[in-house]
Coordinates of N, CA and C and ligand atoms in Angstrom, one line a residue:
X22 N -50.8 -66.3 46.1 CA -49.5 -66.8 45.2 C -49.5 -66.5 43.9
X23 N -48.5 -65.7 43.0 CA -48.9 -65.4 42.0 C -47.7 -65.3 41.2
X24 N -47.4 -65.7 39.6 CA -46.2 -65.8 38.9 C -46.0 -65.0 37.6
X25 N -45.3 -64.0 37.7 CA -45.1 -63.4 36.7 C -43.5 -63.0 36.2
X26 N -43.5 -63.9 34.5 CA -42.5 -63.9 34.1 C -42.9 -62.4 32.8
X27 N -41.3 -61.5 33.7 CA -41.0 -60.6 32.3 C -39.5 -60.5 31.9
X28 N -39.3 -59.8 30.8 CA -38.3 -59.8 30.0 C -37.8 -58.3 29.8
X29 N -36.2 -58.0 30.1 CA -36.2 -56.6 29.2 C -34.9 -57.1 28.4
X30 N -34.4 -56.0 27.3 CA -33.0 -56.2 26.7 C -32.1 -55.5 26.9
X31 N -31.0 -55.6 26.7 CA -30.5 -54.4 26.7 C -28.9 -54.8 25.6
X32 N -27.8 -54.1 25.0 CA -26.8 -54.1 24.4 C -25.8 -54.3 25.8
X33 N -25.2 -54.9 24.9 CA -23.3 -55.3 25.7 C -22.4 -54.9 24.7
X34 N -21.0 -54.7 25.9 CA -19.8 -54.6 24.6 C -18.9 -55.8 24.5
X35 N -19.6 -56.8 25.5 CA -18.6 -57.9 25.7 C -17.7 -57.7 26.3
X36 N -16.7 -58.7 26.6 CA -15.1 -58.6 27.5 C -15.4 -58.8 29.0
X37 N -16.6 -59.4 29.2 CA -16.4 -58.7 30.8 C -17.2 -57.2 31.2
X38 N -18.0 -57.1 30.8 CA -18.7 -55.6 30.5 C -19.8 -55.8 31.4
X39 N -19.7 -54.9 32.3 CA -20.5 -55.0 33.8 C -21.8 -53.8 33.6
X40 N -23.0 -54.1 33.4 CA -24.1 -53.3 33.1 C -25.2 -53.2 34.3
X41 N -25.5 -52.0 34.7 CA -26.2 -51.9 36.2 C -27.6 -52.4 35.6
X42 N -28.5 -53.4 36.1 CA -29.5 -53.8 35.6 C -30.6 -53.3 36.9
X43 N -30.4 -52.7 38.4 CA -31.1 -52.6 39.2 C -32.5 -52.1 38.8
X44 N -32.4 -51.4 38.1 CA -33.4 -50.2 37.8 C -34.3 -51.0 37.3
X45 N -34.0 -51.6 36.1 CA -34.3 -52.7 35.3 C -35.6 -53.5 35.7
X46 N -35.0 -54.1 36.8 CA -35.4 -55.4 37.9 C -36.4 -55.0 38.9
X47 N -36.3 -53.7 39.5 CA -37.3 -52.6 39.8 C -38.2 -52.6 39.3
X48 N -38.0 -52.8 38.3 CA -39.4 -51.9 37.2 C -40.2 -53.5 36.9
X49 N -39.5 -54.4 36.5 CA -40.2 -55.7 36.0 C -40.9 -55.8 37.7
X50 N -40.5 -55.8 38.4 CA -41.3 -56.0 40.1 C -42.8 -55.4 40.1
X51 N -42.1 -54.3 39.8 CA -43.5 -52.7 40.1 C -44.6 -53.6 38.8
X52 N -43.8 -54.0 37.5 CA -45.3 -54.1 36.2 C -45.2 -55.2 36.7
X53 N -45.4 -56.2 37.5 CA -45.6 -57.7 37.7 C -46.5 -57.7 38.9
X54 N -46.8 -56.2 39.3 CA -48.3 -56.7 40.4 C -48.4 -56.9 41.4
X55 N -47.1 -57.6 41.6 CA -46.3 -58.5 43.4 C -46.0 -57.3 44.4
X56 N -46.6 -57.4 45.2 CA -45.9 -56.8 46.0 C -44.8 -56.9 46.8
X57 N -44.4 -57.7 47.4 CA -43.6 -59.0 48.3 C -43.5 -60.7 47.6
X58 N -42.3 -61.6 47.4 CA -41.8 -62.1 47.2 C -40.5 -62.5 46.7
X59 N -40.2 -63.0 45.7 CA -38.9 -63.1 45.6 C -38.9 -63.0 44.1
X60 N -37.6 -62.5 43.3 CA -37.4 -62.5 42.1 C -36.3 -63.0 41.6
X61 N -36.3 -64.0 40.5 CA -34.6 -64.6 40.1 C -34.7 -63.9 38.7
X62 N -33.6 -63.4 38.9 CA -33.3 -62.9 37.7 C -32.4 -63.7 36.6
X63 N -32.6 -64.0 35.3 CA -31.7 -64.9 34.4 C -31.4 -64.6 33.2
X64 N -30.6 -65.0 32.9 CA -29.6 -64.2 31.8 C -29.5 -65.9 31.0
X65 N -30.4 -66.0 29.3 CA -30.0 -67.1 28.8 C -28.7 -67.2 28.1
X66 N -27.8 -68.0 27.8 CA -27.2 -67.8 27.0 C -25.8 -68.6 28.1
X67 N -24.7 -68.9 27.2 CA -23.8 -69.7 27.9 C -22.1 -68.3 28.5
X68 N -22.1 -67.6 28.0 CA -21.1 -66.9 27.8 C -21.4 -65.5 28.8
X69 N -22.9 -65.5 29.5 CA -22.9 -63.9 30.7 C -23.7 -64.6 31.7
X70 N -23.3 -63.8 32.8 CA -23.6 -64.1 34.4 C -24.3 -63.1 35.1
X71 N -25.0 -63.0 36.2 CA -25.5 -62.1 36.6 C -25.2 -62.2 38.3
X72 N -24.8 -61.2 39.2 CA -24.5 -61.3 40.6 C -24.6 -59.8 40.9
X73 N -23.8 -59.4 42.4 CA -24.1 -58.0 42.9 C -23.0 -57.7 43.1
X74 N -22.8 -56.5 42.9 CA -21.3 -55.5 43.1 C -21.8 -54.0 43.7
X75 N -20.9 -53.2 44.1 CA -21.1 -51.7 44.7 C -20.6 -50.9 43.0
X76 N -21.5 -50.9 42.0 CA -21.6 -50.2 41.0 C -21.0 -49.1 41.0
X77 N -19.3 -49.2 41.1 CA -18.5 -47.9 40.7 C -17.0 -48.1 39.9
X78 N -16.6 -47.2 39.5 CA -15.4 -47.8 38.5 C -14.3 -48.2 39.2
X79 N -13.7 -48.4 40.3 CA -12.8 -49.0 41.0 C -13.4 -50.3 41.3
X80 N -14.7 -50.9 41.7 CA -14.9 -52.0 41.8 C -15.2 -53.1 40.7
X81 N -16.0 -52.1 39.6 CA -15.7 -52.6 38.5 C -14.4 -52.7 37.8
X82 N -13.6 -52.2 38.0 CA -12.0 -52.5 37.1 C -11.6 -53.9 37.9
X83 N -11.6 -53.7 39.4 CA -11.2 -54.5 40.4 C -12.0 -56.0 39.8
X84 N -12.8 -55.7 39.4 CA -13.6 -57.5 39.0 C -13.1 -57.7 38.2
X85 N -12.9 -56.6 36.8 CA -12.5 -57.6 35.3 C -11.0 -57.7 35.6
X86 N -9.7 -57.0 36.8 CA -8.6 -57.7 36.8 C -8.9 -59.4 37.4
X87 N -9.6 -59.3 38.7 CA -9.9 -60.4 39.1 C -10.5 -61.7 38.3
X88 N -11.3 -61.7 37.7 CA -11.8 -62.2 36.2 C -10.5 -63.0 35.4
X89 N -9.4 -61.7 35.0 CA -8.6 -61.8 33.9 C -7.5 -63.4 34.8
X90 N -7.0 -62.9 36.2 CA -6.6 -63.1 37.1 C -7.1 -64.6 37.2
X91 N -8.1 -65.0 37.2 CA -9.1 -66.4 37.3 C -8.6 -67.3 36.5
X92 N -9.2 -67.0 35.6 CA -9.7 -67.2 34.0 C -9.1 -66.5 33.1
X93 N -7.8 -66.8 33.1 CA -7.1 -65.8 32.2 C -7.3 -66.0 30.5
X94 N -7.4 -65.0 29.6 CA -8.1 -65.1 28.2 C -7.0 -65.6 27.8
X95 N -5.5 -65.5 27.5 CA -4.6 -65.7 26.5 C -3.9 -67.0 27.0
X96 N -4.4 -68.3 27.5 CA -4.4 -69.5 27.2 C -4.8 -70.0 26.7
X97 N -4.5 -71.2 25.8 CA -5.4 -72.4 25.1 C -6.3 -73.2 26.0
X98 N -7.8 -73.1 25.2 CA -8.9 -73.9 25.6 C -9.4 -74.8 24.6
X99 N -9.5 -75.9 25.1 CA -10.3 -77.3 24.1 C -11.2 -76.5 23.4
X100 N -12.1 -75.4 24.5 CA -13.0 -75.0 23.0 C -13.0 -74.6 21.6
X101 N -12.2 -74.0 21.8 CA -11.7 -73.0 21.0 C -11.5 -73.2 19.4
X102 N -10.2 -74.2 20.4 CA -9.6 -76.0 19.6 C -10.5 -76.7 18.9
X103 N -12.0 -76.8 19.0 CA -13.1 -77.7 18.9 C -14.0 -76.6 17.6
X104 N -14.0 -75.6 18.2 CA -15.2 -75.6 17.7 C -14.6 -73.5 16.8
X105 N -13.9 -73.1 17.2 CA -12.8 -72.3 16.7 C -13.8 -70.8 16.7
X106 N -14.3 -70.5 18.0 CA -15.0 -69.4 17.9 C -14.1 -68.4 19.0
X107 N -13.2 -68.8 19.4 CA -12.1 -68.2 20.2 C -12.6 -67.3 21.6
X108 N -14.0 -68.0 22.4 CA -14.5 -67.5 23.4 C -14.3 -68.8 24.9
X109 N -13.5 -69.6 24.6 CA -13.4 -70.6 25.6 C -13.6 -69.9 27.1
X110 N -12.4 -68.8 26.7 CA -12.4 -68.3 28.2 C -13.6 -67.7 28.7
X111 N -14.6 -67.2 27.4 CA -16.1 -66.3 28.1 C -17.0 -67.2 28.7
X112 N -17.2 -68.6 28.0 CA -17.7 -69.6 29.1 C -17.5 -70.2 30.3
X113 N -16.1 -70.3 30.7 CA -16.3 -70.6 31.7 C -16.2 -69.5 33.0
X114 N -15.3 -68.7 32.3 CA -16.5 -67.0 33.4 C -17.5 -67.3 33.7
X115 N -18.4 -67.7 32.8 CA -19.7 -67.1 32.7 C -20.2 -68.7 33.9
X116 N -19.5 -70.0 33.3 CA -20.2 -70.9 34.6 C -20.1 -70.7 35.8
X117 N -18.9 -70.0 35.9 CA -18.2 -69.7 37.1 C -19.2 -69.3 38.1
X118 N -19.5 -67.7 37.3 CA -20.1 -66.9 37.7 C -21.7 -67.2 37.9
X119 N -22.5 -67.7 37.6 CA -23.8 -68.5 37.2 C -24.3 -67.7 36.8
X120 N -25.2 -68.0 35.8 CA -26.6 -67.2 35.1 C -27.6 -66.4 35.6
X121 N -27.7 -66.9 37.4 CA -29.2 -65.8 37.4 C -28.6 -65.8 38.8
X122 N -29.8 -64.7 39.6 CA -30.0 -64.7 41.1 C -31.1 -64.2 41.4
X123 N -31.3 -64.7 42.6 CA -32.6 -64.7 43.2 C -32.6 -63.7 44.7
X124 N -33.4 -62.3 44.0 CA -33.2 -61.4 45.5 C -35.2 -61.3 45.6
X125 N -34.7 -61.3 47.0 CA -36.1 -60.8 47.9 C -36.6 -59.4 47.4
X126 N -37.7 -58.9 47.7 CA -38.6 -58.2 47.9 C -39.8 -57.9 49.1
X127 N -39.7 -56.7 49.4 CA -41.0 -56.1 50.3 C -41.4 -54.9 49.9
X128 N -42.9 -54.5 49.7 CA -43.5 -54.1 49.9 C -42.8 -52.8 48.3
X129 N -43.0 -53.6 47.7 CA -42.3 -53.5 46.0 C -40.9 -52.8 46.0
X130 N -39.8 -53.2 47.2 CA -39.0 -52.1 47.0 C -37.6 -53.5 47.1
X131 N -36.8 -53.7 46.5 CA -35.5 -54.4 46.7 C -34.8 -54.8 48.1
X132 N -34.8 -56.2 48.6 CA -33.8 -56.1 49.8 C -32.3 -55.9 50.2
X133 N -32.0 -55.2 48.3 CA -30.9 -55.4 48.3 C -30.2 -53.6 49.4
X134 N -28.8 -54.0 50.0 CA -27.9 -53.2 50.3 C -28.1 -51.8 49.7
X135 N -27.7 -50.5 50.2 CA -27.9 -49.4 49.8 C -26.5 -49.8 48.4
X136 N -25.4 -49.8 48.6 CA -24.5 -50.4 47.7 C -24.2 -51.5 47.0
X137 N -25.3 -52.0 46.9 CA -25.2 -53.2 46.2 C -26.1 -53.4 45.3
X138 N -25.5 -53.5 43.5 CA -26.0 -53.1 42.7 C -26.5 -54.6 42.1
X139 N -27.4 -54.8 41.7 CA -27.4 -56.4 40.8 C -27.1 -55.8 39.2
X140 N -26.1 -56.7 38.9 CA -25.2 -56.5 37.2 C -25.2 -57.9 36.2
X141 N -25.7 -57.3 35.0 CA -25.1 -58.6 34.2 C -23.9 -58.5 33.6
X142 N -22.9 -59.6 33.7 CA -21.6 -59.1 33.1 C -21.7 -60.1 31.5
X143 N -21.3 -59.2 30.7 CA -21.1 -60.1 29.7 C -19.9 -60.4 29.4
X144 N -19.5 -61.8 29.1 CA -17.9 -62.0 29.1 C -17.6 -62.8 27.7
X145 N -18.9 -62.6 26.9 CA -18.3 -62.7 25.5 C -17.3 -62.1 24.9
X146 N -16.7 -62.6 23.9 CA -16.0 -62.0 23.1 C -16.3 -60.7 22.2
X147 N -17.0 -60.5 21.9 CA -18.2 -59.4 21.1 C -19.3 -58.9 21.7
X148 N -19.9 -58.2 21.0 CA -21.0 -56.9 21.6 C -21.8 -58.3 21.4
X149 N -23.1 -58.0 22.3 CA -24.1 -58.8 22.4 C -25.3 -57.8 22.6
X150 N -26.8 -58.6 22.2 CA -27.9 -58.0 22.9 C -28.7 -59.3 23.7
X151 N -28.4 -59.1 24.9 CA -29.2 -60.0 26.1 C -30.9 -59.6 26.2
X152 N -31.2 -60.9 26.3 CA -32.4 -60.6 26.8 C -32.2 -61.2 28.3
X153 N -32.6 -60.5 29.0 CA -33.3 -60.7 30.6 C -34.2 -61.3 31.0
X154 N -34.3 -62.3 31.9 CA -36.1 -62.7 32.2 C -35.5 -62.6 34.1
X155 N -37.1 -62.3 34.0 CA -36.9 -61.8 35.5 C -38.2 -62.3 36.3
X156 N -38.3 -63.3 36.9 CA -39.5 -64.2 36.9 C -39.6 -63.8 38.1
X157 N -41.0 -63.1 38.8 CA -41.7 -62.8 40.1 C -42.6 -63.7 40.8
X158 N -42.4 -63.8 41.9 CA -42.8 -64.8 42.7 C -43.3 -64.3 44.1
X159 N -44.7 -64.1 44.1 CA -45.1 -63.9 45.8 C -46.8 -63.2 45.3
X160 N -46.9 -62.4 46.5 CA -48.4 -61.8 46.2 C -48.4 -60.5 46.7
Ligands
ZN229 ZN1 -18.2 -70.3 22.4

């Protein structure tokens, strides 16, 4: 068994920006030299999350609207009163989504569905540069 930790970075726009990182994860797995196992995709930071979705404009818009209904932007947050950075909603949205995803792969291929892409969601209230960690465990 082997463990490899790989990284890639990308620029986001913030405000529930969904970015398809499936190809980046596939490349990390390939670069790891491990052919079968699990990959944990993790974003350090308290205002972003990782999940899967069918990456098409309708589902992306629906996701953004659902997030707005669940954890609205235009209501008071204690975090904002305390820190004044105005991104209380970003922190709560990120906590609910979670910062990581574990995906299995076999023969160097992700075992995700055909219409299931891996996405980074940046909830912050400004553009960010994000480093994504892919830790691959397998053989
Ligand atoms: Zn904050």
